[in-house]
Coordinates of C-alpha atoms in Angstrom, one line a residue:
X8 CA 0.0 0.0 0.0
X9 CA 1.4 3.4 -1.0
X10 CA 0.5 5.5 2.0
X11 CA 1.9 8.7 0.5
X12 CA -0.3 8.3 -2.6
X13 CA -3.3 7.8 -0.4
X14 CA -2.8 11.3 1.0
X15 CA -2.5 13.0 -2.4
X16 CA -5.3 14.3 -4.6
X17 CA -5.5 10.9 -6.2
X18 CA -7.0 9.4 -3.1
X19 CA -10.0 8.1 -5.0
X20 CA -7.8 6.1 -7.4
X21 CA -5.8 4.7 -4.5
X22 CA -8.9 3.8 -2.6
X23 CA -10.2 2.0 -5.6
X24 CA -7.0 0.1 -5.8
X25 CA -7.3 -0.8 -2.1
X26 CA -10.8 -2.1 -2.6
X27 CA -9.8 -4.2 -5.6
X28 CA -7.1 -5.7 -3.5
X29 CA -9.4 -6.5 -0.6
X30 CA -12.0 -8.0 -2.9
X31 CA -9.5 -10.1 -4.7
X32 CA -8.3 -11.5 -1.4
X33 CA -11.8 -12.0 0.1
X34 CA -14.2 -12.4 -2.8
X35 CA -16.2 -9.3 -1.9
X36 CA -19.5 -9.0 -3.6
X37 CA -20.3 -5.4 -2.8
X38 CA -23.8 -4.7 -1.6
X39 CA -25.4 -7.6 -3.3
X40 CA -24.8 -11.3 -3.2
X41 CA -25.9 -14.0 -0.8
X42 CA -24.7 -15.3 2.5
X43 CA -22.9 -18.1 0.7
X44 CA -20.7 -15.7 -1.4
X45 CA -20.4 -12.7 0.9
X46 CA -17.7 -12.9 3.6
X47 CA -17.6 -10.7 6.6
X48 CA -14.4 -8.7 6.2
X49 CA -12.6 -7.4 9.3
X50 CA -9.4 -5.3 8.6
X51 CA -6.5 -5.8 11.0
X52 CA -3.4 -3.5 11.1
X53 CA -0.7 -6.2 10.9
X54 CA 0.0 -9.8 10.0
X55 CA -1.6 -11.9 12.8
X56 CA 0.9 -14.8 12.3
X57 CA 3.7 -12.6 13.6
X58 CA 2.5 -13.5 17.1
X59 CA 0.3 -16.5 16.3
X60 CA -3.5 -17.0 16.8
X61 CA -3.5 -18.7 20.3
X62 CA -4.0 -16.3 23.2
X63 CA -3.3 -19.0 25.7
X64 CA 0.4 -18.5 25.0
X65 CA 0.6 -14.9 23.7
X66 CA -0.8 -11.9 25.6
X67 CA -1.6 -9.8 22.5
X68 CA -4.9 -8.3 21.3
X69 CA -4.4 -9.7 17.8
X70 CA -4.0 -13.3 19.2
X71 CA -7.1 -12.8 21.5
X72 CA -9.1 -11.7 18.5
X73 CA -8.6 -15.0 16.7
X74 CA -8.8 -17.2 19.8
X75 CA -12.2 -15.7 20.6
X76 CA -13.6 -16.8 17.3
X77 CA -12.1 -20.2 17.1
X78 CA -12.0 -21.4 20.8
X79 CA -14.4 -21.5 23.8
X80 CA -13.9 -21.0 27.5
X81 CA -15.6 -23.2 30.1
X82 CA -17.3 -20.1 31.5
X83 CA -18.0 -17.0 29.5
X84 CA -17.3 -13.5 30.9
X85 CA -18.8 -10.5 29.1
X86 CA -17.1 -7.1 28.8
X87 CA -19.5 -5.8 31.5
X88 CA -18.3 -8.6 33.9
X89 CA -21.3 -10.9 33.7
X90 CA -20.7 -14.7 33.9
X91 CA -22.6 -17.1 31.7
X92 CA -22.3 -20.8 30.6
X93 CA -19.6 -21.8 28.0
X94 CA -18.4 -25.3 27.6
X95 CA -19.5 -25.8 31.2
X96 CA -23.3 -25.7 31.4
X97 CA -23.1 -24.9 35.1
X98 CA -20.7 -24.8 38.0
X99 CA -20.5 -24.6 41.8
X100 CA -17.9 -23.3 44.1
X101 CA -17.8 -24.9 47.6
X102 CA -18.6 -22.8 50.7
X103 CA -14.9 -22.8 51.7
X104 CA -13.9 -21.7 48.2
X105 CA -11.6 -24.7 47.7
X106 CA -13.5 -26.7 45.2
X107 CA -14.8 -25.7 41.8
X108 CA -17.1 -28.2 40.1
X109 CA -17.7 -27.9 36.4
X110 CA -20.6 -29.7 34.6
X111 CA -19.6 -30.0 31.0
X112 CA -21.8 -29.9 27.9
X113 CA -22.4 -33.3 26.2
X114 CA -22.0 -33.8 22.5
X115 CA -19.5 -31.0 21.8
X116 CA -16.9 -31.8 19.2
X117 CA -13.6 -30.2 18.3
X118 CA -13.3 -28.8 14.8
X119 CA -11.5 -32.0 13.6
X120 CA -14.5 -34.1 14.7
X121 CA -13.0 -35.5 17.9
X122 CA -15.2 -35.3 21.0
X123 CA -14.6 -32.6 23.7
X124 CA -14.3 -34.5 27.0
X125 CA -13.5 -34.1 30.7
X126 CA -10.0 -35.4 29.8
X127 CA -9.5 -32.2 27.8
X128 CA -10.5 -30.0 30.7
X129 CA -8.2 -31.9 33.1
X130 CA -5.3 -31.6 30.6
X131 CA -5.9 -27.8 30.3
X132 CA -5.9 -27.2 34.0
X133 CA -2.8 -29.2 34.6
X134 CA -0.7 -28.3 31.5
X135 CA -2.0 -25.2 29.8
X136 CA -3.4 -22.9 32.5
X137 CA -0.1 -22.7 34.3
X138 CA 1.6 -21.0 31.3
X139 CA -1.2 -18.5 30.6
X140 CA -0.8 -14.9 31.9
X141 CA -3.8 -15.0 34.3
X142 CA -3.9 -18.7 34.7
X143 CA -0.4 -18.9 36.3
X144 CA -1.7 -17.3 39.5
X145 CA -4.5 -19.8 39.7
X146 CA -2.3 -22.7 38.9
X147 CA -0.1 -22.0 42.0
X148 CA -3.2 -22.9 44.1
X149 CA -4.4 -26.0 42.3
X150 CA -3.9 -29.1 44.4
X151 CA -5.5 -31.6 42.0
X152 CA -8.0 -31.9 39.1
X153 CA -10.5 -34.7 39.5
X154 CA -12.8 -36.3 36.8
X155 CA -15.8 -37.5 38.8
X156 CA -17.8 -38.7 35.8
X157 CA -17.6 -38.2 32.0
X158 CA -19.1 -34.7 32.2
X159 CA -18.0 -33.5 35.6
X160 CA -14.6 -32.1 36.6
X161 CA -13.7 -30.8 40.0
X162 CA -10.7 -28.5 40.6
X163 CA -9.4 -28.7 44.1
X164 CA -7.5 -25.7 45.5
X165 CA -5.0 -25.4 48.4
X166 CA -6.3 -22.0 49.3
X167 CA -9.2 -19.8 48.1
X168 CA -8.6 -17.7 45.0
X169 CA -10.6 -14.5 44.7
X170 CA -10.9 -14.1 40.9
X171 CA -11.4 -17.9 40.5
X172 CA -14.3 -17.8 38.0
X173 CA -13.0 -14.8 36.1
X174 CA -9.6 -16.5 35.7
X175 CA -11.3 -19.7 34.5
X176 CA -13.3 -17.6 32.1
X177 CA -10.1 -16.2 30.6
X178 CA -8.9 -19.7 29.6
X179 CA -9.6 -21.0 26.1
X180 CA -9.8 -24.8 26.0
X181 CA -7.2 -26.5 23.8
X182 CA -7.6 -30.1 22.5
X183 CA -5.5 -32.7 24.5
X184 CA -5.1 -34.9 21.5
X185 CA -3.4 -32.1 19.6
X186 CA -1.1 -30.8 22.3
X187 CA -0.3 -33.7 24.5
X188 CA 3.4 -34.7 24.2
X189 CA 4.3 -31.6 22.2
X190 CA 6.1 -28.3 22.9
X191 CA 2.9 -26.4 23.6
X192 CA 4.2 -23.0 22.7
X193 CA 5.7 -24.0 19.3
X194 CA 3.0 -26.5 18.3
X195 CA 1.8 -25.8 14.7
X196 CA -1.8 -25.7 16.0
X197 CA -1.1 -22.3 17.4
X198 CA -1.0 -21.1 13.8
X199 CA -3.8 -23.4 12.6
X200 CA -6.0 -23.6 15.7
X201 CA -8.5 -26.4 16.4
X202 CA -11.2 -25.3 18.8
X203 CA -14.9 -25.8 19.6
X204 CA -16.0 -22.2 18.7
X205 CA -18.3 -20.8 16.1
X206 CA -15.6 -20.3 13.5
X207 CA -12.9 -22.7 12.2
X208 CA -9.5 -21.9 10.8
X209 CA -9.4 -22.2 7.0
X210 CA -6.4 -20.6 5.5
X211 CA -3.6 -18.0 5.9
X212 CA -1.9 -15.9 3.2
X213 CA 1.3 -14.3 4.5
X214 CA 1.0 -10.5 4.9
X215 CA -2.5 -10.5 3.4
X216 CA -5.3 -12.4 5.3
X217 CA -6.6 -15.1 7.6
X218 CA -9.8 -16.8 6.5
X219 CA -12.2 -18.5 9.0
X220 CA -15.2 -20.6 8.0
X221 CA -18.3 -21.3 10.0
X222 CA -18.5 -24.3 12.3
X223 CA -21.6 -26.3 11.0
X224 CA -21.7 -28.3 14.3
X225 CA -21.4 -25.4 16.7
X226 CA -23.0 -26.3 20.1
X227 CA -24.2 -22.7 20.5
X228 CA -26.5 -22.8 17.5
X229 CA -26.5 -21.9 13.8
X230 CA -23.7 -19.6 12.6
X231 CA -25.0 -17.1 10.1
X232 CA -21.8 -16.2 8.4
X233 CA -20.2 -18.6 5.9
X234 CA -16.7 -17.0 6.0
X235 CA -14.9 -14.4 8.0
X236 CA -11.9 -12.7 6.3
X237 CA -9.4 -10.9 8.4
X238 CA -7.6 -8.8 5.8
X239 CA -4.3 -6.9 6.6
X240 CA -4.5 -3.2 6.0
X241 CA -1.6 -1.7 7.9
X242 CA -2.3 2.0 7.1
X243 CA -4.8 3.5 9.4
X244 CA -6.1 6.0 6.8
X245 CA -6.6 3.2 4.3
X246 CA -8.6 1.2 6.8
X247 CA -10.8 4.2 7.5
X248 CA -11.4 4.9 3.8
X249 CA -12.3 1.3 3.0
X250 CA -14.7 1.1 5.9
X251 CA -16.4 4.5 5.2
X252 CA -16.8 3.4 1.6
X253 CA -18.6 0.2 2.7
X254 CA -15.9 -2.1 1.2
X255 CA -15.0 -3.8 4.5
X256 CA -17.3 -4.5 7.4
X257 CA -15.3 -3.8 10.6
X258 CA -12.0 -2.2 11.6
X259 CA -10.3 -0.5 14.5
X260 CA -10.0 3.2 13.5
X261 CA -7.9 6.1 14.8
X262 CA -9.9 8.3 17.2
X263 CA -9.3 11.2 14.7
X264 CA -11.6 9.5 12.2
X265 CA -14.6 9.3 14.4
X266 CA -16.1 12.7 13.3
X267 CA -16.4 11.1 9.9
X268 CA -17.8 7.9 11.4
X269 CA -20.6 9.9 13.1
X270 CA -21.4 11.7 9.8
X271 CA -21.7 8.4 7.8
X272 CA -25.1 6.8 7.9
X273 CA -23.6 3.3 7.5
X274 CA -20.8 3.4 10.1
X275 CA -20.9 3.3 13.9
X276 CA -18.5 2.9 16.7
X277 CA -19.4 -0.1 18.8
X278 CA -19.9 0.4 22.5
X279 CA -18.8 -3.1 23.7
X280 CA -16.6 -6.0 22.7
X281 CA -13.6 -5.6 24.9
X282 CA -12.9 -5.0 28.6
X283 CA -12.7 -1.3 29.6
X284 CA -9.5 0.4 28.7
X285 CA -7.6 3.3 30.3
X286 CA -4.9 5.8 29.4
X287 CA -2.5 5.9 32.3
X288 CA 0.6 7.7 33.6
X289 CA 3.4 5.8 35.1
X290 CA 6.2 7.3 37.3
X291 CA 9.7 6.0 37.7
X292 CA 10.3 6.7 41.4
X293 CA 14.0 5.9 40.9
X294 CA 14.4 9.2 39.1
X295 CA 15.7 11.6 41.7
X296 CA 13.2 14.3 40.8
X297 CA 10.4 11.8 41.2
X298 CA 11.3 10.1 44.4
X299 CA 9.0 12.3 46.5
X300 CA 5.3 11.3 46.5
X301 CA 4.4 15.0 46.9
X302 CA 6.2 15.9 43.7
X303 CA 4.6 13.0 41.8
X304 CA 1.2 14.1 43.1
X305 CA 1.9 17.7 42.0
X306 CA 2.8 16.5 38.5
X307 CA -0.4 14.3 38.3
X308 CA -2.5 17.3 39.4
X309 CA -1.0 19.4 36.6
X310 CA -2.4 17.0 34.0
X311 CA -5.8 18.3 33.0
X312 CA -7.7 15.1 32.5
X313 CA -10.8 16.8 31.1
X314 CA -8.8 18.6 28.4
X315 CA -7.0 15.3 27.6
X316 CA -10.3 13.5 27.0
X317 CA -11.8 16.3 25.0
X318 CA -8.8 16.9 22.8
X319 CA -6.3 14.0 22.8
X320 CA -9.0 11.4 22.9
X321 CA -11.5 13.4 20.8
X322 CA -14.2 13.0 23.4
X323 CA -14.0 9.1 23.3
X324 CA -13.9 8.5 27.0
X325 CA -14.4 10.0 30.4
X326 CA -11.8 11.5 32.8
X327 CA -10.8 9.1 35.5
X328 CA -11.6 10.1 39.0
X329 CA -10.1 7.1 40.8
X330 CA -8.1 4.0 40.3
X331 CA -11.0 1.7 39.4
X332 CA -13.8 2.5 36.9
X333 CA -17.5 2.7 37.8
X334 CA -18.2 -0.6 35.9
X335 CA -16.4 -2.4 38.7
X336 CA -18.4 -0.7 41.4
X337 CA -17.9 -3.3 44.1
X338 CA -14.1 -2.5 44.1
X339 CA -14.3 1.4 43.8
X340 CA -13.0 3.3 46.9
X341 CA -15.4 6.3 47.1
X342 CA -12.9 8.1 49.4
X343 CA -10.4 8.4 46.5
X344 CA -11.5 11.4 44.5
X345 CA -8.9 12.7 42.0
X346 CA -10.8 16.0 41.5
X347 CA -10.6 16.8 45.2
X348 CA -7.3 15.1 46.0
X349 CA -5.4 16.5 43.0
X350 CA -7.0 19.7 41.9
X351 CA -5.3 21.5 39.0
X352 CA -4.4 24.5 41.2
X353 CA -1.2 25.8 39.5
X354 CA -0.3 28.1 42.4
X355 CA -0.5 25.3 44.9
X356 CA 1.4 22.9 42.5
X357 CA 4.2 25.5 42.0
X358 CA 4.5 26.0 45.8
X359 CA 4.8 22.2 46.3
X360 CA 7.6 22.0 43.8
X361 CA 9.4 25.0 45.3
X362 CA 9.1 23.5 48.8
X363 CA 10.5 20.2 47.5
X364 CA 13.6 22.0 46.5
X365 CA 13.0 22.3 42.7
X366 CA 12.9 26.0 42.2
X367 CA 12.8 27.4 38.7
X368 CA 16.2 28.2 37.0
X369 CA 16.9 31.4 35.0
X370 CA 15.1 29.9 32.0
X371 CA 12.0 29.1 34.1
X372 CA 12.7 25.4 34.1
X373 CA 12.9 23.3 37.3
X374 CA 14.1 20.0 35.7
X375 CA 13.5 17.8 32.6
X376 CA 11.8 14.5 32.3
X377 CA 12.1 11.8 29.6
X378 CA 8.6 10.6 28.7
X379 CA 8.0 7.4 26.7
X380 CA 5.0 6.2 24.8
X381 CA 4.2 3.6 22.1
X382 CA 4.1 5.4 18.7
X383 CA 1.2 3.5 17.1
X384 CA -1.1 4.5 19.9
X385 CA -1.9 7.9 18.4
X386 CA -4.3 8.9 21.2
X387 CA -1.5 8.3 23.7
X388 CA 0.9 10.3 21.6
X389 CA -1.5 13.3 21.6
X390 CA -1.9 12.9 25.4
X391 CA 1.9 13.1 25.8
X392 CA 2.0 16.2 23.6
X393 CA -0.7 17.8 25.8
X394 CA 1.2 16.7 28.9
X395 CA 4.3 18.4 27.6
X396 CA 2.5 21.7 27.4
X397 CA 0.8 21.2 30.8
X398 CA 4.0 20.4 32.6
X399 CA 5.7 23.3 30.9
X400 CA 3.3 25.6 32.7
X401 CA 4.8 24.4 36.0
X402 CA 8.5 24.6 34.9
X403 CA 9.0 21.0 33.9
X404 CA 10.6 20.3 30.5
X405 CA 9.6 17.2 28.7
X406 CA 11.6 15.1 26.2
X407 CA 9.1 13.0 24.3
X408 CA 10.3 9.6 23.1
X409 CA 8.0 7.5 20.9
X410 CA 8.9 3.9 20.4
X411 CA 7.5 0.6 19.1
X412 CA 5.7 -1.6 21.6
X413 CA 8.7 -4.0 21.8
X414 CA 11.2 -1.2 22.5
X415 CA 8.8 0.4 25.0
X416 CA 8.4 -2.9 26.9
X417 CA 12.2 -3.4 27.1
X418 CA 13.0 0.2 28.0
X419 CA 10.3 0.8 30.6
X420 CA 10.3 -2.6 32.4
X421 CA 13.6 -4.4 32.6
X422 CA 15.8 -1.3 31.9
X423 CA 13.8 1.3 33.8
X424 CA 15.1 3.9 31.4
X425 CA 12.3 6.4 31.6
X426 CA 11.0 9.1 33.9
X427 CA 7.3 9.2 32.9
X428 CA 5.6 6.7 30.6
X429 CA 2.1 6.9 29.2
X430 CA 0.2 3.8 28.0
X431 CA -3.2 2.5 27.0
X432 CA -4.0 -0.7 28.8
X433 CA -6.9 -3.1 29.4
X434 CA -8.4 -3.4 32.8
X435 CA -8.8 -7.1 32.3
X436 CA -11.3 -9.6 33.6
X437 CA -11.0 -8.7 37.3
X438 CA -9.2 -5.9 39.3
X439 CA -6.9 -8.4 41.0
X440 CA -5.7 -9.5 37.5
X441 CA -5.8 -6.4 35.4
X442 CA -5.4 -3.5 37.8
X443 CA -3.5 -4.7 40.9
X444 CA -0.5 -5.8 38.8
X445 CA 0.4 -2.1 38.3
X446 CA 0.7 -1.5 42.0
X447 CA 2.2 -4.7 43.3
X448 CA 5.9 -5.0 43.9
X449 CA 7.7 -6.0 40.7
X450 CA 11.3 -6.7 41.8
X451 CA 11.8 -9.0 38.8
X452 CA 10.8 -6.2 36.5
X453 CA 8.4 -8.3 34.6
X454 CA 6.7 -6.7 31.5
X455 CA 3.3 -5.1 31.8
X456 CA 3.6 -4.9 35.6
X457 CA 4.4 -2.1 38.0
X458 CA 7.6 -0.4 36.6
X459 CA 7.8 2.3 39.2
X460 CA 10.3 0.7 41.6
X461 CA 7.8 1.0 44.5
X462 CA 7.5 -2.0 46.7
X463 CA 5.1 -1.1 49.5
X464 CA 4.2 -3.7 52.1
X465 CA 0.8 -2.2 52.8
X466 CA -0.2 -2.3 49.1
X467 CA 1.2 -5.8 48.6
X468 CA -0.7 -7.0 51.7
X469 CA -4.0 -5.6 50.4
X470 CA -3.5 -7.2 47.0
X471 CA -2.7 -10.5 48.6
X472 CA -5.9 -10.2 50.8
X473 CA -8.0 -9.7 47.7
X474 CA -6.6 -12.9 46.2
X475 CA -7.0 -15.0 49.3
X476 CA -10.7 -14.9 49.7
X477 CA -13.7 -15.8 47.5
X478 CA -16.0 -13.4 49.4
X479 CA -16.5 -10.4 47.1
X480 CA -17.2 -8.0 50.0
X481 CA -13.9 -8.9 51.6
X482 CA -12.2 -8.6 48.3
X483 CA -13.6 -5.2 47.7
X484 CA -12.5 -3.9 51.1
X485 CA -8.9 -5.2 50.4
X486 CA -8.8 -3.5 47.0
X487 CA -10.1 -0.2 48.6
X488 CA -7.2 -0.3 51.0
X489 CA -4.9 -0.8 48.0
X490 CA -6.3 2.4 46.4
X491 CA -6.1 4.5 49.5
X492 CA -2.4 3.7 49.8
X493 CA -1.8 4.2 46.1
X494 CA -3.4 7.6 46.4
X495 CA -0.8 8.5 49.0
X496 CA 2.1 7.3 46.9
X497 CA 0.9 8.2 43.4
X498 CA 3.1 6.2 41.1
X499 CA 0.6 4.8 38.6
X500 CA -2.8 6.4 37.8
X501 CA -5.4 6.4 35.1
X502 CA -6.0 9.7 33.3
X503 CA -9.1 8.5 31.4
X504 CA -11.3 5.6 30.7
X505 CA -11.0 5.2 27.0
X506 CA -13.8 4.2 24.5
X507 CA -11.9 4.6 21.3
X508 CA -10.4 1.1 21.4
X509 CA -13.8 -0.3 20.3
X510 CA -14.1 -1.3 16.6
X511 CA -16.1 0.6 14.1
X512 CA -18.6 -1.3 11.9
X513 CA -20.2 -0.6 8.5
X514 CA -23.8 -1.8 8.0
X515 CA -23.6 -1.4 4.2
X516 CA -23.1 -5.1 3.7
X517 CA -23.9 -6.8 7.0
X518 CA -26.3 -6.0 9.9
X519 CA -26.6 -7.3 13.4
X520 CA -22.9 -6.9 14.3
X521 CA -23.7 -5.4 17.7
X522 CA -25.3 -8.5 19.1
X523 CA -24.2 -9.2 22.7
X524 CA -21.2 -11.5 22.7
X525 CA -19.1 -13.3 25.3
X526 CA -16.2 -13.8 25.5
X527 CA -14.9 -10.3 24.7
X528 CA -13.6 -9.9 21.1
X529 CA -16.0 -12.5 19.7
X530 CA -17.8 -11.3 16.7
X531 CA -21.6 -11.6 16.4
X532 CA -21.5 -14.6 14.0
X533 CA -24.9 -15.9 15.4
X534 CA -26.8 -12.7 14.8
X535 CA -25.3 -11.1 11.7
X536 CA -27.3 -11.2 8.5
X537 CA -26.6 -9.8 5.0
X538 CA -27.9 -6.3 4.3
X539 CA -30.6 -6.0 1.6

């Protein structure tokens, strides 16, 4: 794709070329055609096989996207945190929280025709769950896995585990007969997955597309879409043009495109499909100028969260007023109030910095900070640019460093070579899994966990307490203690709850894409129908 040409006056010819390319790859039939010859076309930004299609072994959104279509969890968890049956029709947790009994569906088959059995479930808990991001915490507490009859499996724990059901819901079941005795992570099935889900892997063309076909024997009912084509369109502008023209059916667009989306009668930003996301600020407390919590609090207060949402996020979100979003109301600490605790009072902020020993120099600058972000996250980049201006008002110079995701992960976590970092991140299936990791001590400097250098016994104890009980009220109280202490230390905080990570759909060729789906990222294969 010639991006430069797309931006010239010949955009119409370039778009036509793009559309021809997409249609050649996916057998597009425009507005007409039948279900049999009209695929559902979803544009992705990069080649999915770079990381593989199995989210059990790769913590990446692109892998999750494909796993959610091809595989099933035992328990389904919606993006608004509601549990529902998956491959397990029902389940019970014992009163002491030590036994989880799963009652499996009968008659379910893998895509290769082999039966799904209790042996598959036992194999997954013993072999696969321990090497999945969320599953590893659960696996540490599994004493044994017992098959009590052909459709019943009981997981015995050594101690209760707070997010037990949410963690189980985050595990896609893999077939024992395909993985047993192999190197799980390098198994070819990770690139040609076999699951029990509504769509089946069909083909892959390097750098161009992945094609899925409907599962005619899906246990969940009739799949309405014959083929799903995930076509690679790396350029964000090209994805937007193709979607707005009705030549593809779904894509993740840059927030800057959403004014055009709103003005187009056939396009709409979805309001669900993934767990809530946040745009966050991370402090490196090993930086001498940021070692004082009062200084960190002053810097956070200088960041105008309302302006960031309105401008950097183009209104696609809400300013964060605490560490946990309203959707997870049972865990929100109402005594933490960013508006009251960190008001953008520039006079007070300047006094705090003066009293901390960072008076302005002759040029008006107190000190300089290196600020990192991931370049493809354009809304984060715009947030960083606004932060540079806002911190300049209080005498702090900012050096902006944009990097790839891989470089960011290496620089921020193991190397700690940053002062401030801004990121967009998912809140995950449970606050003990997706939020607490940013506050818990991370001496090993693991990726996508607290990079601040803070190891606070009070916070770690609260996080542990939330894991060690299955009583939600007790878990909530423990997480509230974590937030109260995090407010005192201020080393990681959300600036905004972000809505722009949802995909945008076109209804020109398909309708019904907004049907409720679980797990998150699954498309509405059961409800979509061709447009007239």
